[in-house]
Coordinates of C-alpha atoms and ligand atoms in Angstrom, one line a residue:
X1 CA 0.0 0.0 0.0
X2 CA 1.5 3.4 -1.0
X3 CA 1.9 6.0 1.8
X4 CA -0.5 8.4 0.1
X5 CA -3.1 5.7 -0.1
X6 CA -3.0 5.3 3.7
X7 CA -3.5 9.1 4.0
X8 CA -6.6 8.9 1.7
X9 CA -8.0 6.0 3.6
X10 CA -7.9 7.3 7.2
X11 CA -10.8 8.8 9.3
X12 CA -10.9 12.6 9.2
X13 CA -10.7 12.8 13.1
X14 CA -7.8 12.2 15.5
X15 CA -7.8 8.4 16.1
X16 CA -8.2 7.2 19.7
X17 CA -6.5 4.2 21.3
X18 CA -7.5 0.6 20.5
X19 CA -9.7 -1.6 22.7
X20 CA -7.5 -4.0 24.6
X21 CA -8.3 -7.2 26.6
X22 CA -6.1 -5.8 29.4
X23 CA -8.9 -3.4 30.3
X24 CA -10.1 -5.1 33.6
X25 CA -13.9 -5.7 33.7
X26 CA -14.3 -5.1 30.0
X27 CA -16.1 -7.5 27.7
X28 CA -12.8 -7.7 25.7
X29 CA -11.1 -9.0 28.9
X30 CA -13.9 -11.6 29.4
X31 CA -13.8 -12.6 25.7
X32 CA -10.0 -13.2 25.8
X33 CA -9.8 -14.9 29.2
X34 CA -13.0 -16.9 29.1
X35 CA -14.8 -17.1 25.8
X36 CA -11.8 -17.8 23.5
X37 CA -10.6 -20.8 25.5
X38 CA -14.2 -22.1 25.6
X39 CA -14.5 -21.8 21.8
X40 CA -11.2 -23.8 21.5
X41 CA -12.6 -26.5 23.9
X42 CA -15.7 -26.7 21.8
X43 CA -13.7 -27.2 18.6
X44 CA -12.1 -30.2 20.3
X45 CA -15.5 -31.6 21.5
X46 CA -17.1 -31.1 18.1
X47 CA -14.5 -32.8 15.9
X48 CA -12.9 -36.2 16.2
X49 CA -9.4 -34.9 15.8
X50 CA -6.3 -37.2 16.3
X51 CA -4.5 -36.7 19.6
X52 CA -1.8 -34.6 17.9
X53 CA -4.3 -31.9 16.9
X54 CA -6.1 -32.0 20.2
X55 CA -2.7 -31.4 21.9
X56 CA -2.1 -28.5 19.6
X57 CA -5.4 -27.0 20.7
X58 CA -4.7 -27.6 24.4
X59 CA -1.3 -25.8 24.0
X60 CA -3.2 -22.9 22.4
X61 CA -5.7 -22.9 25.3
X62 CA -2.9 -22.9 27.9
X63 CA -1.3 -19.9 26.2
X64 CA -4.3 -17.7 26.8
X65 CA -4.0 -15.0 28.2
X66 CA -0.4 -14.9 29.6
X67 CA 1.5 -16.7 26.7
X68 CA 3.4 -14.6 24.2
X69 CA 2.2 -13.8 20.7
X70 CA 4.4 -15.7 18.3
X71 CA 4.7 -16.2 14.5
X72 CA 2.5 -18.7 12.8
X73 CA 4.1 -22.1 11.9
X74 CA 1.9 -23.5 9.1
X75 CA 4.4 -22.7 6.4
X76 CA 2.1 -23.7 3.4
X77 CA -0.6 -21.1 4.3
X78 CA -1.4 -18.5 1.6
X79 CA -1.6 -15.7 4.2
X80 CA 1.6 -16.5 6.1
X81 CA 3.6 -13.4 4.8
X82 CA 0.6 -11.1 5.6
X83 CA 0.5 -12.5 9.2
X84 CA 4.2 -12.2 9.7
X85 CA 3.7 -8.5 9.1
X86 CA 0.6 -8.2 11.4
X87 CA 2.4 -10.1 14.2
X88 CA 5.7 -8.2 14.1
X89 CA 4.6 -5.2 16.2
X90 CA 3.1 -7.5 18.9
X91 CA 5.7 -10.3 19.2
X92 CA 6.4 -11.0 22.8
X93 CA 3.2 -9.3 24.1
X94 CA 0.6 -11.4 25.8
X95 CA -2.9 -11.8 24.6
X96 CA -4.3 -9.0 26.7
X97 CA -1.6 -6.4 25.8
X98 CA -2.4 -6.5 22.1
X99 CA -5.4 -4.9 20.5
X100 CA -8.6 -6.9 21.2
X101 CA -9.5 -7.4 17.5
X102 CA -6.0 -8.5 16.7
X103 CA -6.2 -11.0 19.6
X104 CA -9.4 -12.5 18.2
X105 CA -8.4 -12.6 14.5
X106 CA -5.0 -14.1 15.6
X107 CA -6.8 -16.7 17.9
X108 CA -9.1 -17.9 15.1
X109 CA -6.0 -18.1 12.8
X110 CA -4.1 -20.1 15.5
X111 CA -7.1 -22.5 15.6
X112 CA -6.4 -23.3 11.9
X113 CA -2.7 -23.7 12.5
X114 CA -3.5 -26.2 15.3
X115 CA -6.0 -28.2 13.2
X116 CA -3.5 -28.2 10.1
X117 CA -6.2 -26.5 8.0
X118 CA -3.7 -25.2 5.5
X119 CA -1.5 -28.3 5.4
X120 CA -1.7 -31.3 3.1
X121 CA -3.4 -34.2 5.0
X122 CA -6.8 -35.4 6.2
X123 CA -7.7 -32.2 7.9
X124 CA -6.8 -29.8 5.1
X125 CA -9.7 -27.4 4.4
X126 CA -11.8 -29.0 7.1
X127 CA -13.9 -26.3 8.7
X128 CA -13.7 -26.9 12.5
X129 CA -17.1 -25.0 12.9
X130 CA -19.0 -27.0 10.3
X131 CA -21.2 -28.7 12.8
X132 CA -22.3 -25.4 14.5
X133 CA -22.9 -23.8 11.1
X134 CA -25.2 -26.7 9.9
X135 CA -27.0 -26.7 13.3
X136 CA -27.5 -23.0 12.9
X137 CA -29.4 -23.7 9.7
X138 CA -31.3 -26.8 10.6
X139 CA -32.6 -25.5 13.9
X140 CA -34.1 -22.3 12.3
X141 CA -36.2 -23.9 9.5
X142 CA -39.4 -22.4 10.8
X143 CA -38.0 -18.9 10.8
X144 CA -36.6 -19.5 7.4
X145 CA -40.1 -20.5 6.2
X146 CA -41.6 -17.3 7.6
X147 CA -38.9 -15.1 6.0
X148 CA -39.1 -16.9 2.6
X149 CA -42.9 -16.4 2.6
X150 CA -42.5 -12.7 3.3
X151 CA -39.9 -12.3 0.6
X152 CA -42.1 -14.0 -1.9
X153 CA -45.0 -11.7 -1.2
X154 CA -42.8 -8.7 -1.2
X155 CA -41.5 -9.6 -4.7
X156 CA -45.1 -10.2 -5.9
X157 CA -46.3 -6.9 -4.6
X158 CA -43.3 -4.8 -5.7
X159 CA -45.6 -2.4 -7.6
X160 CA -45.9 1.1 -6.2
X161 CA -43.1 3.0 -4.5
X162 CA -44.6 3.0 -1.0
X163 CA -45.1 -0.8 -1.0
X164 CA -41.5 -1.3 -2.3
X165 CA -40.1 1.0 0.5
X166 CA -42.0 -0.9 3.2
X167 CA -41.0 -4.3 1.9
X168 CA -37.4 -3.2 1.6
X169 CA -37.5 -1.8 5.1
X170 CA -38.9 -5.0 6.6
X171 CA -36.3 -7.1 4.9
X172 CA -33.6 -4.8 6.1
X173 CA -34.8 -5.1 9.7
X174 CA -35.0 -8.9 9.3
X175 CA -31.4 -8.9 8.1
X176 CA -30.4 -6.8 11.1
X177 CA -32.0 -9.1 13.7
X178 CA -30.6 -12.2 12.0
X179 CA -27.3 -10.9 13.4
X180 CA -28.5 -11.5 17.0
X181 CA -28.0 -15.2 16.3
X182 CA -24.2 -15.6 16.8
X183 CA -22.6 -19.0 17.4
X184 CA -19.4 -17.5 18.9
X185 CA -21.5 -16.1 21.7
X186 CA -24.4 -18.5 22.0
X187 CA -23.5 -21.9 20.5
X188 CA -26.4 -24.2 19.7
X189 CA -26.4 -26.8 22.5
X190 CA -26.9 -30.4 21.7
X191 CA -30.5 -30.9 20.6
X192 CA -31.4 -27.3 21.5
X193 CA -32.7 -24.9 19.0
X194 CA -31.6 -21.3 18.6
X195 CA -34.8 -19.2 19.0
X196 CA -34.7 -16.6 16.3
X197 CA -37.1 -13.9 15.3
X198 CA -36.6 -11.8 12.3
X199 CA -38.8 -9.1 13.8
X200 CA -38.3 -6.9 16.9
X201 CA -39.8 -3.7 18.2
X202 CA -38.5 -0.6 16.5
X203 CA -37.5 0.8 19.9
X204 CA -34.5 -1.6 20.0
X205 CA -33.0 0.1 17.0
X206 CA -30.8 2.8 18.4
X207 CA -30.1 4.6 15.1
X208 CA -32.5 3.8 12.3
X209 CA -31.7 5.2 8.8
X210 CA -34.1 2.8 7.1
X211 CA -36.2 5.7 5.6
X212 CA -33.2 7.3 4.0
X213 CA -31.9 4.1 2.6
X214 CA -35.3 2.9 1.3
X215 CA -35.8 6.2 -0.4
X216 CA -32.5 5.7 -2.2
X217 CA -32.8 2.1 -3.0
X218 CA -36.3 2.1 -4.5
X219 CA -35.1 4.4 -7.2
X220 CA -32.2 2.1 -8.1
X221 CA -32.5 0.5 -11.5
X222 CA -30.2 -2.5 -12.2
X223 CA -27.3 -1.3 -10.1
X224 CA -24.6 -3.2 -8.1
X225 CA -25.1 -3.9 -4.4
X226 CA -22.5 -5.5 -2.2
X227 CA -22.8 -7.3 1.1
X228 CA -19.8 -7.7 3.5
X229 CA -21.2 -10.8 4.9
X230 CA -21.0 -12.0 8.6
X231 CA -22.5 -15.2 9.9
X232 CA -23.6 -18.3 8.1
X233 CA -26.9 -19.9 9.4
X234 CA -30.0 -17.8 9.9
X235 CA -28.2 -14.5 9.5
X236 CA -27.1 -15.5 5.9
X237 CA -30.7 -16.4 5.1
X238 CA -31.5 -12.7 5.9
X239 CA -28.8 -11.6 3.5
X240 CA -30.0 -14.0 0.8
X241 CA -33.7 -12.9 1.2
X242 CA -32.7 -9.3 0.9
X243 CA -30.5 -10.1 -2.1
X244 CA -33.4 -12.1 -3.7
X245 CA -35.7 -9.1 -3.4
X246 CA -33.2 -6.6 -4.8
X247 CA -32.5 -8.9 -7.8
X248 CA -36.1 -10.1 -8.5
X249 CA -37.3 -6.5 -8.5
X250 CA -34.3 -5.4 -10.7
X251 CA -33.3 -2.7 -8.2
X252 CA -30.0 -4.5 -8.4
X253 CA -28.6 -6.0 -11.6
X254 CA -26.0 -7.8 -9.6
X255 CA -25.2 -8.6 -5.9
X256 CA -21.7 -9.3 -4.7
X257 CA -21.2 -11.3 -1.5
X258 CA -17.8 -10.6 0.2
X259 CA -16.9 -13.7 2.2
X260 CA -14.2 -15.0 4.5
X261 CA -11.3 -16.8 2.9
X262 CA -11.1 -19.3 5.8
X263 CA -13.2 -20.3 8.9
X264 CA -13.2 -17.5 11.6
X265 CA -15.4 -16.2 14.5
X266 CA -17.0 -19.7 14.5
X267 CA -20.0 -18.8 12.3
X268 CA -18.6 -16.4 9.7
X269 CA -19.6 -17.4 6.2
X270 CA -17.3 -18.6 3.3
X271 CA -18.4 -19.3 -0.3
X272 CA -18.9 -23.0 0.5
X273 CA -21.3 -22.0 3.3
X274 CA -23.3 -19.8 0.8
X275 CA -23.5 -22.7 -1.7
X276 CA -24.4 -25.2 1.0
X277 CA -27.2 -22.9 2.3
X278 CA -28.6 -22.3 -1.2
X279 CA -28.7 -26.1 -1.8
X280 CA -30.3 -26.6 1.6
X281 CA -33.0 -24.1 0.6
X282 CA -33.6 -25.6 -2.8
X283 CA -34.2 -29.1 -1.2
X284 CA -36.6 -27.9 1.4
X285 CA -40.1 -29.3 1.6
X286 CA -41.6 -25.9 2.3
X287 CA -42.5 -24.6 -1.2
X288 CA -41.6 -20.9 -0.4
X289 CA -38.2 -22.0 0.9
X290 CA -37.6 -24.3 -2.1
X291 CA -38.6 -21.5 -4.6
X292 CA -36.2 -19.1 -2.8
X293 CA -33.4 -21.6 -3.2
X294 CA -34.1 -22.2 -6.9
X295 CA -34.2 -18.4 -7.6
X296 CA -30.8 -18.1 -5.8
X297 CA -29.4 -20.9 -7.8
X298 CA -30.5 -19.2 -11.0
X299 CA -28.9 -15.9 -9.9
X300 CA -25.6 -17.7 -9.3
X301 CA -25.8 -19.4 -12.8
X302 CA -26.7 -16.1 -14.4
X303 CA -23.8 -14.3 -12.7
X304 CA -26.1 -12.0 -10.9
X305 CA -25.2 -13.3 -7.4
X306 CA -21.4 -13.4 -7.1
X307 CA -19.4 -14.8 -4.2
X308 CA -16.0 -13.2 -3.6
X309 CA -13.5 -14.3 -0.9
X310 CA -10.6 -12.1 0.2
X311 CA -8.0 -12.6 2.9
X312 CA -8.5 -9.0 4.0
X313 CA -11.8 -10.1 5.5
X314 CA -10.0 -12.5 7.8
X315 CA -7.1 -10.1 8.6
X316 CA -6.9 -8.1 11.9
X317 CA -6.8 -4.7 10.1
X318 CA -9.2 -1.8 10.3
X319 CA -11.3 -1.2 7.2
X320 CA -9.4 1.9 6.5
X321 CA -6.4 -0.3 5.9
X322 CA -7.9 -2.3 3.1
X323 CA -5.7 -3.0 0.1
X324 CA -5.9 -0.6 -2.9
X325 CA -7.3 -3.3 -5.2
X326 CA -10.1 -4.2 -2.9
X327 CA -10.9 -0.5 -2.3
X328 CA -11.1 0.1 -6.1
X329 CA -13.4 -3.0 -6.4
X330 CA -15.8 -1.6 -3.7
X331 CA -16.0 1.8 -5.3
X332 CA -18.0 0.1 -8.1
X333 CA -20.9 -0.5 -5.7
X334 CA -23.9 1.7 -5.3
X335 CA -24.6 0.5 -1.8
X336 CA -22.5 -1.7 0.5
X337 CA -24.4 -3.6 3.3
X338 CA -21.9 -4.2 6.2
X339 CA -23.1 -6.9 8.4
X340 CA -22.5 -7.7 12.1
X341 CA -20.6 -6.6 15.1
X342 CA -17.0 -7.6 14.2
X343 CA -17.3 -5.8 10.8
X344 CA -18.7 -2.8 12.6
X345 CA -15.8 -2.8 15.0
X346 CA -13.5 -2.8 12.0
X347 CA -15.3 0.2 10.4
X348 CA -14.2 2.2 13.4
X349 CA -10.9 0.4 14.0
X350 CA -12.2 -1.2 17.3
X351 CA -11.1 2.0 19.1
X352 CA -12.3 4.1 22.1
X353 CA -14.4 6.6 20.2
X354 CA -16.8 8.7 22.2
X355 CA -20.2 6.9 21.5
X356 CA -21.6 10.2 20.4
X357 CA -19.0 10.7 17.7
X358 CA -20.9 11.0 14.4
X359 CA -20.4 7.6 12.6
X360 CA -20.0 9.3 9.2
X361 CA -17.1 11.4 10.6
X362 CA -15.1 8.2 11.4
X363 CA -16.1 6.3 8.3
X364 CA -15.6 9.1 5.7
X365 CA -12.9 6.9 4.1
X366 CA -15.4 4.3 3.0
X367 CA -15.2 3.4 -0.8
X368 CA -19.0 3.6 -1.4
X369 CA -22.3 4.6 0.3
X370 CA -22.8 1.9 3.0
X371 CA -25.3 0.8 5.7
X372 CA -24.1 -1.0 8.8
X373 CA -26.6 -3.6 10.1
X374 CA -25.2 -4.4 13.5
X375 CA -26.5 -5.8 16.8
X376 CA -24.3 -4.5 19.7
X377 CA -22.1 -7.3 21.0
X378 CA -19.0 -5.3 22.0
X379 CA -18.1 -2.1 23.8
X380 CA -17.8 0.2 20.8
X381 CA -20.3 2.5 19.3
X382 CA -20.7 5.7 17.3
X383 CA -23.6 8.1 16.4
X384 CA -25.6 7.7 19.6
X385 CA -27.2 10.6 21.5
X386 CA -26.3 11.7 25.0
X387 CA -29.9 10.9 26.1
X388 CA -29.5 7.3 24.9
X389 CA -26.2 7.0 26.9
X390 CA -28.1 8.2 30.0
X391 CA -31.2 6.0 29.5
X392 CA -29.9 2.7 28.1
X393 CA -27.9 1.6 31.2
X394 CA -31.1 1.9 33.3
X395 CA -33.1 0.0 30.7
X396 CA -30.6 -2.8 30.1
X397 CA -27.2 -3.0 31.9
X398 CA -25.8 -5.3 29.1
X399 CA -27.1 -3.1 26.2
X400 CA -23.6 -2.9 24.7
X401 CA -22.9 -6.6 24.5
X402 CA -26.0 -8.8 24.6
X403 CA -27.0 -8.4 21.0
X404 CA -30.5 -7.2 21.9
X405 CA -30.0 -3.7 20.5
X406 CA -29.2 -2.8 17.0
X407 CA -28.3 0.0 14.6
X408 CA -29.1 0.6 10.9
X409 CA -26.6 3.3 10.2
X410 CA -26.3 4.8 6.7
X411 CA -23.2 6.7 5.5
X412 CA -23.3 8.4 2.1
X413 CA -20.2 8.7 -0.1
X414 CA -18.1 11.7 0.8
X415 CA -15.7 12.0 -2.2
Ligands
F1X501 O1 -19.6 -10.1 13.9 P1 -20.7 -10.8 14.8 O2 -20.9 -12.2 14.4 O3 -22.0 -10.1 14.8 O4 -20.1 -10.9 16.2 C1 -18.9 -11.3 16.5 C2 -18.5 -10.8 17.8 O5 -19.5 -10.0 18.4 O6 -18.4 -11.9 18.7 C3 -17.8 -11.5 19.8 C4 -18.8 -11.0 20.8 O7 -18.0 -10.5 21.8 C5 -16.9 -10.4 19.3 O8 -15.6 -10.9 19.4 C6 -17.2 -10.1 17.9 O9 -17.4 -8.7 17.7

């Protein structure tokens, strides 16, 4: 990346310090010390790895949080040189001294080193979270049926502008609330089912730019829309239903899905998860679900629904550090839909911004107009009001991290 590119790509405000796990009592501290080891234990429990891999994972668990950050050792991995650069400034630090987002991205990458994901052998390209991802789909078939039926009726009634705006707005909300289901936080226990609703009272949306976005999108004609995708499972169904509506109504000529290049954050979606999900839908007994799946298969075959993987999405970098090529690719979009909490954190560099800082002031670098659909699952925020910051803690002490509150934040293009 050329120096001047970095200048172009930074927020227009002084940049605060990064969130760190060392902050006692923080959710970051709890995640590093408690949740990450639990996730590694569950990887052992849910896969029948040989003893050597189980031992690799136990070594990783024992390292957290006081072990030292070290270079990766899976020499065949395509991202090894990138990670050597990411790790350099933090070598010798422990897991709490490094930025929280780095610790998490590094942790999920260490899981793949431990399971020999990038190495020739019987575990190459085996997704250690496959079971959770499939459960996340199979246990939500009722909610999938409801959302498919809504999408079908929305497409059929896409006649006048008001109807289109309302339908788009409801699909946008459904796509937001799909983010509440997150397997890194709430794994689906054996035999349990993850209760999902794709609707929720408006009052739980802390910033709601739906009207602005709907006004813009209903006047689109055959444009390009991009999703920076988050979780597989029910959340991905929300993405696919919204994409289906945009494509069937020709608001979008083409939809690009930006996906993870390898397994990360337990449930984050890769191309193979999108294709599996579409096949799952196309084989459903519910006619609305089956028809959705068949339409999506047609879009893929027609080149109107495109899956793009990129190692940047699994890197520990802030979004203002994206490679020039990817930045140029995203400038072609008329609207980018940024999904989930981890991506939201990256849009603001996972830093200690005042929660009232205008979101568009931090994200003025973004390559295209975008909307963030995020349920709050970490202690960062932007664009909130001082009244909200006074009221929310009384309403819900865990409002920043329990995924029960959301934002639909739109930022238009600045340059
Ligand atoms: O990006 P998602 O799937 O919405 O949420 C992922 C995430 O919220 O899970 C953890 C919750 O603490 C965080 O590490 C991370 O931000």
